[in-house]
């Protein structure tokens, strides 16, 4: 039932797919963390219009499917006369924009968990708003938000399979190709599932470990 | 851009029909995954020797796989071992397997939030284990689980879009057909589909917030 | 704490076990797989092996006749070829008419046809599994795909052509001279071809054809080049533009049948010849493409 010879015969394809998945995920993790943090700061900044932009971003992006966000990068640029984006890039960009909305909420919760008194004290002692954020609030918030962000990174790895829908040369894409070449479907897809687990299980354990560690510390 | 052409009555109706399929698949799947998720969580909670470990492992594996992989696997790989399903059933099966594992974690969290003292009191007052679960633990756990379950439903509704890869005639699929008629239809069709997702999901999150408020 | 640690260890054991299994598979690729779930392995026999030397067309034309209908995989979102019309709900196009013609050839009745929607993710799996008898879905015949399926003769001569604004002085590839701006898709073979056939042209590269079409409309170039099937679709959308000069490359579309299904392949090839002789092919072509096929 399980044909292991496929794994050796097509190891090049599997490795290429795995490499592309890892690349897309690392870029998406860094990108969504930065963008998510910016949006979170927008949401709590002492400026109404920034709050509104942040809230709009989170509410809109969280309520539409990742596939639509990815399609936004894949289908729309040519409509506006810009050059189009290939499957790998639009998939990765979609992951960044989509995940940022979740990370923004996690970071916001973390920032709000830092007692208000500290912010007021910092402002009173002459720090600007940005300095207060940078040196007082964010370093503390980061610790609180690490587990939920870890969960979002786990989601990035799982969601990266979306690249397979738009020919992004990821593991799903190669599973399709290997299946068509071998006339077998069960084994090629099973091996891809295993490769995803090799990526996701360690992250999942890591997140659980951190959750326990930080909840004990408080 | 040709909004008038893209939003011709027939095109709009066609996209709405896609939304209907999306809702149908999502509803069936959430009901099934809620029931199965509760069973998985109770089995884990009850610490039945071997079974609980098997279920825990199953839940952990499924939760760590991409949903798209499960959909493709159900539709394309299962026939290799003699199980043939059409796109609709494949999607429901894959979504149920995936979301029931996600819900199992939510339900387990709800169960664990019940104080041990209550269970002990119930047991010592003569209730059996099953009775305690059914009358004391579950009702309380269910109440605390409503908001996370609603947000899981929103995720599930969004996730149905992946089934466009196996030609399920849902919202994204029908949008793709409408937009393919004309380059100038791309943006209007895209915006309409996005708006429909937003409307449905906003409505759901408002319900979720209401429920949360009532509880507090 | 202890409990969750136990659970984690069980899980990591399972994960390690799976990886070991996978690695073991790498080590001795020739050993047959462990017979897990032996009772369910029976239907697997239908999955053919890579070798083309398969027992002569198990379940070919005879099975289709016995079943009483032909099942064809088409796309629902390819304008002019396989397209589900939102107004009528009908699937229509060149590919669909081709499928009807095959059904008529086999049964004498074009309604003995079932269309199944395929996507580029599912079309080859569905054919290999026998869910559909043939794929008619703007599929270019390539050597790579010939390993996976058997192709009939060309049913649509796709190839590179030119799209220009009506009234443009450019009538064919010969008019692409120095200073003429040609729009194409970045890194595509169509750009390489035009650089070879019209070395004096200025080539502007875009990432895809939708983008290039927008640029053509904006007056950024004089002609757009890519597959004619795509260009005809654009010309239908905007009657101010037309395809000129025929094709100057060869990327033919074929109908795919399951490997070894030679009798269906032959039936379709015979039909294609007949249709080209009696003029019904030209009629069908004109109905969808809007002009006669170039000779």
PDB file of N, CA and C in Angstrom, chain A residues 164-165 176 189, chain B residues 72 76 165-166, chain C residues 118-125:
ATOM      1  N   UNK A 164       0.412  25.634  -3.318  1.00  0.00           N
ATOM      2  CA  UNK A 164       0.114  24.579  -4.276  1.00  0.00           C
ATOM      3  C   UNK A 164      -1.028  24.925  -5.212  1.00  0.00           C
ATOM      4  N   UNK A 165      -1.913  25.821  -4.782  1.00  0.00           N
ATOM      5  CA  UNK A 165      -3.073  26.188  -5.602  1.00  0.00           C
ATOM      6  C   UNK A 165      -2.659  27.117  -6.743  1.00  0.00           C
ATOM      7  N   UNK A 176       1.638  16.745  -6.382  1.00  0.00           N
ATOM      8  CA  UNK A 176       0.808  16.634  -7.567  1.00  0.00           C
ATOM      9  C   UNK A 176       1.620  16.086  -8.743  1.00  0.00           C
ATOM     10  N   UNK A 189       1.367  11.596  -1.477  1.00  0.00           N
ATOM     11  CA  UNK A 189       0.744  12.564  -0.571  1.00  0.00           C
ATOM     12  C   UNK A 189       1.048  12.236   0.884  1.00  0.00           C
TER      13      UNK A 189
ATOM     14  N   UNK B  72      -6.905  17.514  -0.554  1.00  0.00           N
ATOM     15  CA  UNK B  72      -6.364  16.829  -1.730  1.00  0.00           C
ATOM     16  C   UNK B  72      -6.248  15.334  -1.458  1.00  0.00           C
ATOM     17  N   UNK B  76      -8.041  12.886  -3.822  1.00  0.00           N
ATOM     18  CA  UNK B  76      -7.172  12.306  -4.845  1.00  0.00           C
ATOM     19  C   UNK B  76      -6.492  11.020  -4.386  1.00  0.00           C
ATOM     20  N   UNK B 165      -9.762  24.114  -5.254  1.00  0.00           N
ATOM     21  CA  UNK B 165      -8.721  23.316  -5.913  1.00  0.00           C
ATOM     22  C   UNK B 165      -9.256  21.999  -6.451  1.00  0.00           C
ATOM     23  N   UNK B 166     -10.355  21.484  -5.857  1.00  0.00           N
ATOM     24  CA  UNK B 166     -10.926  20.239  -6.377  1.00  0.00           C
ATOM     25  C   UNK B 166     -12.273  20.508  -7.050  1.00  0.00           C
TER      26      UNK B 166
ATOM     27  N   UNK C 118     -12.780  19.706 -14.351  1.00  0.00           N
ATOM     28  CA  UNK C 118     -11.434  19.423 -13.849  1.00  0.00           C
ATOM     29  C   UNK C 118     -10.718  20.744 -13.586  1.00  0.00           C
ATOM     30  N   UNK C 119      -9.743  20.701 -12.697  1.00  0.00           N
ATOM     31  CA  UNK C 119      -8.855  21.844 -12.512  1.00  0.00           C
ATOM     32  C   UNK C 119      -7.468  21.373 -12.904  1.00  0.00           C
ATOM     33  N   UNK C 120      -6.516  22.287 -13.001  1.00  0.00           N
ATOM     34  CA  UNK C 120      -5.182  21.810 -13.369  1.00  0.00           C
ATOM     35  C   UNK C 120      -4.605  20.901 -12.283  1.00  0.00           C
ATOM     36  N   UNK C 121      -5.150  20.996 -11.056  1.00  0.00           N
ATOM     37  CA  UNK C 121      -4.708  20.075  -9.998  1.00  0.00           C
ATOM     38  C   UNK C 121      -5.291  18.674 -10.159  1.00  0.00           C
ATOM     39  N   UNK C 122      -6.480  18.580 -10.752  1.00  0.00           N
ATOM     40  CA  UNK C 122      -7.177  17.287 -10.688  1.00  0.00           C
ATOM     41  C   UNK C 122      -7.300  16.578 -12.031  1.00  0.00           C
ATOM     42  N   UNK C 123      -6.956  17.220 -13.154  1.00  0.00           N
ATOM     43  CA  UNK C 123      -7.311  16.581 -14.425  1.00  0.00           C
ATOM     44  C   UNK C 123      -6.554  15.274 -14.677  1.00  0.00           C
ATOM     45  N   UNK C 124      -5.243  15.247 -14.412  1.00  0.00           N
ATOM     46  CA  UNK C 124      -4.506  14.008 -14.667  1.00  0.00           C
ATOM     47  C   UNK C 124      -4.879  12.915 -13.661  1.00  0.00           C
ATOM     48  N   UNK C 125      -4.980  13.242 -12.358  1.00  0.00           N
ATOM     49  CA  UNK C 125      -5.444  12.200 -11.435  1.00  0.00           C
ATOM     50  C   UNK C 125      -6.781  11.587 -11.845  1.00  0.00           C
TER      51      UNK C 125
END
